[in-house]
Tab-separated table of N, CA and C in Angstrom:
chain	number	residue	atom	x	y	z
X	130	ARG	N	-214.471	-211.367	24.382
X	130	ARG	CA	-213.122	-211.329	23.740
X	130	ARG	C	-212.599	-210.012	23.003
X	131	ALA	N	-213.289	-209.549	22.528
X	131	ALA	CA	-212.825	-208.310	21.367
X	131	ALA	C	-212.793	-207.421	22.597
X	132	ALA	N	-213.437	-207.411	23.334
X	132	ALA	CA	-213.338	-206.079	23.978
X	132	ALA	C	-211.947	-206.178	25.202
X	133	ALA	N	-211.902	-207.300	25.911
X	133	ALA	CA	-210.575	-207.674	26.250
X	133	ALA	C	-209.420	-207.219	25.300
X	134	ALA	N	-209.417	-207.363	24.282
X	134	ALA	CA	-208.331	-207.254	23.368
X	134	ALA	C	-208.075	-205.581	23.150
X	135	ARG	N	-209.232	-204.926	23.185
X	135	ARG	CA	-209.184	-203.065	23.020
X	135	ARG	C	-208.788	-202.694	24.409
X	136	ALA	N	-208.981	-203.208	25.325
X	136	ALA	CA	-209.242	-202.513	26.565
X	136	ALA	C	-208.039	-201.842	26.856
X	137	ALA	N	-208.288	-200.532	27.735
X	137	ALA	CA	-206.618	-199.959	28.037
X	137	ALA	C	-206.819	-200.441	29.749
X	138	LEU	N	-207.720	-200.835	30.320
X	138	LEU	CA	-207.869	-201.454	31.905
X	138	LEU	C	-208.501	-202.452	32.207
X	139	LEU	N	-208.224	-203.691	32.375
X	139	LEU	CA	-208.613	-204.349	32.981
X	139	LEU	C	-209.052	-204.575	34.433
X	140	VAL	N	-210.157	-204.746	34.943
X	140	VAL	CA	-210.224	-204.989	36.612
X	140	VAL	C	-210.715	-206.492	36.857
X	141	ILE	N	-209.843	-207.283	37.622
X	141	ILE	CA	-210.197	-208.485	38.014
X	141	ILE	C	-211.212	-208.699	39.473
X	142	ALA	N	-211.988	-208.914	39.699
X	142	ALA	CA	-212.937	-208.661	40.758
X	142	ALA	C	-213.307	-210.074	41.505
X	143	GLY	N	-212.614	-210.654	42.392
X	143	GLY	CA	-213.480	-211.519	43.000
X	143	GLY	C	-213.591	-212.685	42.468
X	144	THR	N	-212.196	-213.225	41.513
X	144	THR	CA	-212.006	-214.676	41.144
X	144	THR	C	-210.970	-215.798	41.268
X	145	ALA	N	-211.676	-216.719	41.482
X	145	ALA	CA	-210.339	-217.574	41.926
X	145	ALA	C	-209.770	-218.419	40.234
X	146	ALA	N	-209.853	-217.818	39.527
X	146	ALA	CA	-209.684	-218.218	38.470
X	146	ALA	C	-209.562	-219.485	38.205
X	147	ARG	N	-210.630	-220.319	38.529
X	147	ARG	CA	-210.560	-221.867	38.153
X	147	ARG	C	-211.041	-222.273	36.618
X	148	THR	N	-211.705	-221.160	35.929
X	148	THR	CA	-212.091	-221.634	34.271
X	148	THR	C	-210.808	-221.257	33.263
X	149	ASN	N	-211.248	-221.442	32.405
X	149	ASN	CA	-210.451	-220.990	31.292
X	149	ASN	C	-211.112	-219.351	30.565
X	150	LEU	N	-211.961	-219.084	30.513
X	150	LEU	CA	-212.350	-218.039	30.237
X	150	LEU	C	-211.320	-216.838	31.217
X	151	PRO	N	-211.514	-216.602	32.004
X	151	PRO	CA	-210.742	-215.701	32.901
X	151	PRO	C	-209.545	-215.624	32.270
X	152	TRP	N	-208.789	-216.680	32.472
X	152	TRP	CA	-207.459	-217.104	31.666
X	152	TRP	C	-207.350	-216.356	30.576
X	153	GLN	N	-208.417	-216.409	29.416
X	153	GLN	CA	-208.214	-215.800	28.246
X	153	GLN	C	-208.408	-214.388	28.123
X	154	VAL	N	-209.622	-214.213	28.951
X	154	VAL	CA	-209.761	-212.539	28.848
X	154	VAL	C	-208.351	-211.881	29.044
X	155	VAL	N	-207.847	-212.526	30.229
X	155	VAL	CA	-206.260	-211.802	30.880
X	155	VAL	C	-205.402	-212.107	30.152
X	156	ALA	N	-205.055	-212.636	29.212
X	156	ALA	CA	-204.192	-213.010	28.574
X	156	ALA	C	-203.999	-212.099	27.068
X	157	LEU	N	-205.313	-211.789	26.585
X	157	LEU	CA	-205.552	-211.089	25.761
X	157	LEU	C	-205.095	-209.602	26.364
X	158	ALA	N	-205.982	-209.017	27.192
X	158	ALA	CA	-205.758	-207.939	27.497
X	158	ALA	C	-204.158	-207.755	27.999
X	159	GLU	N	-203.716	-208.409	28.343
X	159	GLU	CA	-202.141	-208.395	28.813
X	159	GLU	C	-201.428	-208.520	27.776
X	160	GLN	N	-201.467	-208.972	26.685
X	160	GLN	CA	-201.013	-208.588	25.300
X	160	GLN	C	-201.406	-207.699	24.331
X	161	ASN	N	-202.190	-207.278	24.950
X	161	ASN	CA	-202.481	-205.709	24.000
X	161	ASN	C	-202.311	-204.409	24.731
X	162	GLY	N	-201.710	-204.591	25.859
X	162	GLY	CA	-200.924	-203.970	27.103
X	162	GLY	C	-201.929	-203.083	27.996
X	163	ALA	N	-203.389	-203.490	28.164
X	163	ALA	CA	-203.820	-203.060	28.989
X	163	ALA	C	-203.271	-203.100	30.553
X	164	ALA	N	-203.518	-202.363	31.577
X	164	ALA	CA	-203.482	-201.941	32.811
X	164	ALA	C	-204.086	-203.378	33.437
X	165	ILE	N	-203.833	-203.805	34.258
X	165	ILE	CA	-204.554	-204.844	34.922
X	165	ILE	C	-204.526	-204.830	36.632
X	166	VAL	N	-205.231	-204.423	37.098
X	166	VAL	CA	-205.883	-204.917	38.612
X	166	VAL	C	-206.886	-206.228	38.922
X	167	ASP	N	-206.087	-206.600	40.256
X	167	ASP	CA	-206.777	-207.387	40.812
X	167	ASP	C	-207.319	-207.311	42.078
X	168	ILE	N	-208.575	-207.476	42.090
X	168	ILE	CA	-209.331	-206.980	43.609
X	168	ILE	C	-209.663	-208.418	44.052
X	169	ASP	N	-209.339	-208.751	45.448
X	169	ASP	CA	-209.760	-209.638	45.704
X	169	ASP	C	-209.236	-209.478	47.133
X	170	VAL	N	-210.062	-210.287	48.248
X	170	VAL	CA	-209.304	-210.710	49.289
X	170	VAL	C	-208.073	-211.313	49.939
X	171	GLU	N	-208.328	-212.398	49.007
X	171	GLU	CA	-206.721	-213.309	49.280
X	171	GLU	C	-206.383	-213.212	47.788
X	172	ALA	N	-204.703	-213.643	47.891
X	172	ALA	CA	-203.825	-213.768	46.704
X	172	ALA	C	-204.701	-214.944	45.871
X	173	ASN	N	-204.675	-214.324	44.642
X	173	ASN	CA	-205.074	-215.554	43.304
X	173	ASN	C	-204.122	-215.485	42.478
X	174	PRO	N	-204.343	-216.745	41.575
X	174	PRO	CA	-203.326	-216.783	40.293
X	174	PRO	C	-203.059	-215.468	39.480
X	175	PHE	N	-204.102	-214.525	39.460
X	175	PHE	CA	-204.054	-213.330	38.880
X	175	PHE	C	-202.992	-212.125	39.365
X	176	ALA	N	-202.771	-212.404	40.758
X	176	ALA	CA	-202.385	-211.533	41.311
X	176	ALA	C	-200.679	-211.174	40.834
X	177	GLU	N	-200.028	-212.502	40.519
X	177	GLU	CA	-198.703	-211.695	39.863
X	177	GLU	C	-198.691	-211.114	38.824
X	178	ILE	N	-199.780	-211.714	37.557
X	178	ILE	CA	-199.908	-210.823	36.621
X	178	ILE	C	-200.418	-209.489	37.012
X	179	ALA	N	-201.080	-208.832	37.824
X	179	ALA	CA	-201.492	-207.530	38.156
X	179	ALA	C	-200.276	-207.033	38.865
X	180	ALA	N	-199.416	-207.721	39.625
X	180	ALA	CA	-198.693	-206.967	40.465
X	180	ALA	C	-197.331	-206.338	39.238
X	181	GLU	N	-197.194	-206.705	38.516
X	181	GLU	CA	-196.383	-206.703	37.289
X	181	GLU	C	-196.981	-205.442	36.368
X	182	SER	N	-198.422	-205.303	36.427
X	182	SER	CA	-199.101	-204.432	35.726
X	182	SER	C	-199.164	-203.143	36.716
X	183	ALA	N	-200.703	-202.798	37.101
X	183	ALA	CA	-200.951	-201.922	37.528
X	183	ALA	C	-201.134	-202.099	39.090
X	184	GLY	N	-201.517	-203.424	39.640
X	184	GLY	CA	-201.398	-203.882	40.937
X	184	GLY	C	-202.151	-204.534	41.352
X	185	ALA	N	-202.411	-204.945	42.760
X	185	ALA	CA	-203.573	-206.095	43.388
X	185	ALA	C	-203.917	-205.157	44.418
X	186	ILE	N	-205.239	-205.137	44.814
X	186	ILE	CA	-205.738	-204.607	45.886
X	186	ILE	C	-206.510	-205.586	46.762
X	187	ARG	N	-205.894	-206.090	47.827
X	187	ARG	CA	-206.520	-207.063	48.860
X	187	ARG	C	-207.443	-206.406	49.592
X	188	ALA	N	-208.634	-206.313	49.408
X	188	ALA	CA	-210.089	-206.238	50.305
X	188	ALA	C	-211.198	-206.714	49.081
X	189	PRO	N	-211.987	-206.217	50.015
X	189	PRO	CA	-213.846	-207.296	49.104
X	189	PRO	C	-213.867	-206.041	48.156
X	190	ALA	N	-213.960	-207.098	47.088
X	190	ALA	CA	-214.664	-206.286	45.386
X	190	ALA	C	-215.609	-205.626	45.977
X	191	GLY	N	-216.831	-205.489	46.780
X	191	GLY	CA	-218.103	-204.816	47.133
X	191	GLY	C	-217.359	-203.782	47.913
X	192	ASP	N	-216.596	-203.485	48.584
X	192	ASP	CA	-216.048	-202.180	49.064
X	192	ASP	C	-215.325	-201.523	48.052
X	193	VAL	N	-214.579	-202.166	47.398
X	193	VAL	CA	-213.378	-201.409	46.335
X	193	VAL	C	-214.116	-200.954	44.826
X	194	LEU	N	-215.160	-201.692	44.406
X	194	LEU	CA	-215.069	-201.225	43.095
X	194	LEU	C	-216.361	-200.064	43.346
X	195	PRO	N	-217.463	-199.541	44.379
X	195	PRO	CA	-218.068	-198.378	44.034
X	195	PRO	C	-217.077	-197.077	44.065
X	196	ARG	N	-215.789	-197.468	45.142
X	196	ARG	CA	-215.240	-196.342	45.025
X	196	ARG	C	-213.748	-196.378	43.847
X	197	LEU	N	-213.941	-197.282	43.216
X	197	LEU	CA	-213.260	-197.403	42.248
X	197	LEU	C	-213.895	-196.486	40.828
X	198	VAL	N	-215.217	-196.762	40.634
X	198	VAL	CA	-216.133	-196.226	39.875
X	198	VAL	C	-216.265	-194.727	40.054
X	199	ARG	N	-216.419	-194.343	41.504
X	199	ARG	CA	-216.447	-193.088	41.562
X	199	ARG	C	-215.275	-192.106	40.704
X	200	ALA	N	-213.795	-192.786	41.331
X	200	ALA	CA	-212.834	-192.352	40.786
X	200	ALA	C	-212.791	-192.260	39.529
X	201	LEU	N	-212.843	-193.451	38.788
X	201	LEU	CA	-212.700	-192.955	37.225
X	201	LEU	C	-213.915	-192.266	36.434
X	202	GLY	N	-215.073	-192.438	37.278
X	202	GLY	CA	-216.310	-191.449	36.549
X	202	GLY	C	-216.160	-190.055	36.336
């Protein structure tokens, strides 16, 4: 949770958001101004938050994450 509060970027990858912890992490990051990106093949409860922030990518996380890491690297 401390890392979420300090994060400049939060990438949400492949979650259905059915438990409380992901919601806590997203809320902390959002409250502290982090850019939020949601990566999943389907829209999920975080899609709206991400759309208002850095965006949502509708593709398999396994395909997107390696390219994202290379781009940020």
